[in-house]
Every structure is written in C-alpha cells, then in structure tokens.
Amino acid sequence: MPSITERTDWYGTAKSDAINGNDGNNILYGNAGNDVLTAGEGDGVSVLIGGEGKDRLVAGSQSDTFRVTAESDSYYDSTGGHSDLIVGFDPAHDLLDLTAVGYDGLGHGYGGRLELIYNEALDRTYLRGYDYDYTPGGDPKLFQVALQGD
Ligand SMILES: [Ca+2]
Ligand SMILES: [Ca+2]
C-alpha cells in the first residue's frame, strides 16, 4: 500500500498539548486545553481540529483542513479572546471547515455568513459570527476564528 494512503490519528489530552503531524495523512485532535497543532509536511494532508481551548493551528506544506466542530471551541466574550489562531493558512489550497457550526461563507456575520475583519496592528484577520446561541443570564459571546496575516 502506498504510504500516502496511510493515516495517523493524533489525540491530545484534556491539558495543553503540542502535536506535530508526520509526512503522511494526519488527523490531529487537540481536545481541551490550549493546544499547538502543526500539520505535517511532505505529501500528506492534515485535518486539524483544535477542540476546546485557545489553540494555535499551524498549516503544513500541503492542502490542510482546519475544522471547528463547536461554537464554544473558538469564541470571544467580555473576558477577551478565546479564539483559535491559524498560522500559515493559504486560501489557494487550505480549507477552513465551519459547516459544523453553521457558517459557510462571508457576509455581515449573521445567517451563516462570517464577517471578515483585518487588524493591521496585529496583522491578523478575524472571522466573526454573531449567530452564537445566547444562554439567558450568560455572558454574550460571538464566534471568532483568527488567522495570522491578511
Ligand atoms: Ca489538549
Ligand atoms: Ca479551540
């Protein structure tokens, strides 16, 4: 079997982990904690799933997918940012998969469309959604993912 069809699944613990994918195909699950997930280099592709916590997700050389599976995995509230930061994202071949949290395009931040905001001082691009389920009595949150660069 060619090595390219092999896949390795990596599972983080409930604490903060640093996981590096190998040069095959990888699925990296950060789980809870503030994790650093780094996609593999080489011919493989990686799927990075940060999970809970404020994660740093680093793209590799091939086509990588960054997947958010719950709104609470990456958000902003009155206490500040709890959003994941994606580093090295290349729109030409990388994919940000937010279908599980109901976002599938860009717009004004409502109705499944994310608002794109570029912060020049930080050189970060923020994708924000305002459809976050509000818990009565809770702290209002908005969904946010940050990408390094413009
Ligand atoms: Ca973890
Ligand atoms: Ca996260």
Coordinates of C-alpha atoms and ligand atoms in Angstrom, one line a residue:
M1 CA 0.0 0.0 0.0
P2 CA 1.5 3.4 -0.9
S3 CA 2.4 5.4 2.1
I4 CA 0.2 8.3 1.1
T5 CA -2.9 6.4 1.9
E6 CA -1.8 5.8 5.4
R7 CA -3.4 8.0 8.0
T8 CA -2.3 8.7 11.5
D9 CA -4.8 10.0 14.1
W10 CA -3.3 12.1 16.9
Y11 CA -5.3 12.7 20.1
G12 CA -4.4 15.5 22.6
T13 CA -5.2 15.2 26.2
A14 CA -7.5 17.4 28.3
K15 CA -4.5 19.6 29.0
S16 CA -2.4 21.7 26.7
D17 CA -0.6 19.7 24.1
A18 CA 1.9 20.2 21.3
I19 CA 1.3 17.8 18.4
N20 CA 3.2 17.6 15.2
G21 CA 1.8 15.6 12.3
N22 CA 4.1 13.3 10.2
D23 CA 4.6 13.4 6.4
G24 CA 1.6 11.1 5.8
N25 CA -2.0 11.9 6.2
N26 CA -2.9 13.1 9.6
I27 CA -5.9 13.9 11.7
L28 CA -5.0 16.0 14.7
Y29 CA -7.4 16.4 17.6
G30 CA -6.3 18.9 20.3
N31 CA -9.2 18.2 22.6
A32 CA -9.4 20.5 25.7
G33 CA -6.6 22.8 26.7
N34 CA -4.7 25.4 24.7
D35 CA -3.0 23.2 22.1
V36 CA -0.5 23.8 19.4
L37 CA -1.3 21.5 16.4
T38 CA 1.1 21.5 13.5
A39 CA 0.2 19.9 10.2
G40 CA 2.6 17.5 8.6
E41 CA 5.0 18.4 5.8
G42 CA 5.6 16.1 2.8
D43 CA 3.0 14.6 0.6
G44 CA 0.3 14.1 3.1
V45 CA -2.7 16.2 4.0
S46 CA -3.8 17.1 7.6
V47 CA -7.0 17.8 9.2
L48 CA -6.6 20.0 12.4
I49 CA -9.3 20.0 14.9
G50 CA -8.4 22.2 17.9
G51 CA -11.4 21.4 20.1
E52 CA -11.9 23.4 23.3
G53 CA -9.4 26.0 24.4
K54 CA -7.4 28.7 22.7
D55 CA -5.5 26.7 20.1
R56 CA -2.7 27.6 17.7
L57 CA -3.1 25.7 14.4
V58 CA -0.2 25.7 12.0
A59 CA -0.6 24.8 8.3
G60 CA 1.9 22.5 6.6
S61 CA 3.1 22.5 3.0
Q62 CA 0.1 20.6 1.5
S63 CA -3.6 21.1 1.5
D64 CA -4.8 21.2 5.1
T65 CA -8.2 21.5 6.6
F66 CA -8.9 23.4 9.7
R67 CA -12.2 22.2 11.2
V68 CA -14.2 23.7 14.1
T69 CA -16.8 21.4 15.4
A70 CA -18.5 23.6 18.1
E71 CA -19.1 27.3 18.6
S72 CA -17.6 27.1 22.0
D73 CA -14.2 25.9 20.5
S74 CA -13.4 29.4 19.3
Y75 CA -15.1 32.5 20.6
Y76 CA -14.8 36.0 22.0
D77 CA -16.6 37.3 25.1
S78 CA -16.4 40.0 27.7
T79 CA -13.3 38.4 29.2
G80 CA -11.5 38.6 25.9
G81 CA -10.5 36.3 23.1
H82 CA -10.7 32.5 23.4
S83 CA -10.4 32.1 19.7
D84 CA -8.1 29.8 17.8
L85 CA -5.3 31.3 15.7
I86 CA -4.5 29.7 12.4
V87 CA -0.9 30.3 11.1
G88 CA 0.2 29.8 7.5
F89 CA -3.3 29.5 6.0
D90 CA -3.1 29.6 2.2
P91 CA -6.5 30.2 0.7
A92 CA -5.3 28.6 -2.6
H93 CA -5.3 25.1 -1.1
D94 CA -6.2 25.2 2.6
L95 CA -9.7 24.9 3.8
L96 CA -11.5 26.3 6.8
D97 CA -14.4 24.0 7.5
L98 CA -17.0 25.6 9.7
T99 CA -20.0 23.8 8.4
A100 CA -20.5 22.0 11.8
V101 CA -21.0 25.4 13.4
G102 CA -23.3 26.6 10.7
Y103 CA -21.1 29.0 8.8
D104 CA -20.4 28.6 5.1
G105 CA -19.4 31.9 3.6
L106 CA -18.6 35.6 4.2
G107 CA -21.0 38.4 4.8
H108 CA -22.1 40.6 7.7
G109 CA -21.8 38.0 10.4
Y110 CA -25.4 36.8 10.5
G111 CA -27.3 34.0 8.9
G112 CA -24.4 31.7 8.5
R113 CA -22.1 34.3 7.0
L114 CA -19.0 35.4 8.7
E115 CA -17.8 39.0 8.9
L116 CA -14.1 39.4 7.9
I117 CA -12.1 42.0 9.8
Y118 CA -8.5 42.7 9.3
N119 CA -6.5 44.1 12.3
E120 CA -3.5 45.9 10.8
A121 CA -1.7 46.4 14.1
L122 CA -1.7 42.7 14.9
D123 CA -1.6 41.6 11.2
R124 CA -4.4 39.2 11.9
T125 CA -7.6 38.5 10.0
Y126 CA -10.7 37.8 12.1
L127 CA -13.7 35.9 11.0
R128 CA -16.7 36.7 13.3
G129 CA -20.2 35.3 13.5
Y130 CA -22.9 36.8 15.6
D131 CA -25.3 33.8 15.5
Y132 CA -24.0 32.4 18.8
D133 CA -26.7 30.7 20.8
Y134 CA -27.3 33.0 23.8
T135 CA -27.7 31.5 27.2
P136 CA -30.1 33.6 29.4
G137 CA -28.0 35.1 32.2
G138 CA -24.9 34.1 30.4
D139 CA -22.1 36.1 29.0
P140 CA -22.9 37.1 25.4
K141 CA -20.4 35.5 23.1
L142 CA -19.5 35.7 19.4
F143 CA -17.9 33.1 17.3
Q144 CA -14.4 34.1 16.2
V145 CA -11.5 32.5 14.4
A146 CA -8.3 34.4 13.8
L147 CA -5.8 33.9 11.0
Q148 CA -2.3 35.3 11.0
G149 CA -1.8 37.7 8.2
D150 CA -4.2 39.4 5.8
Ligands
CA1 CA -5.4 19.2 24.6
CA2 CA -10.2 25.9 20.2

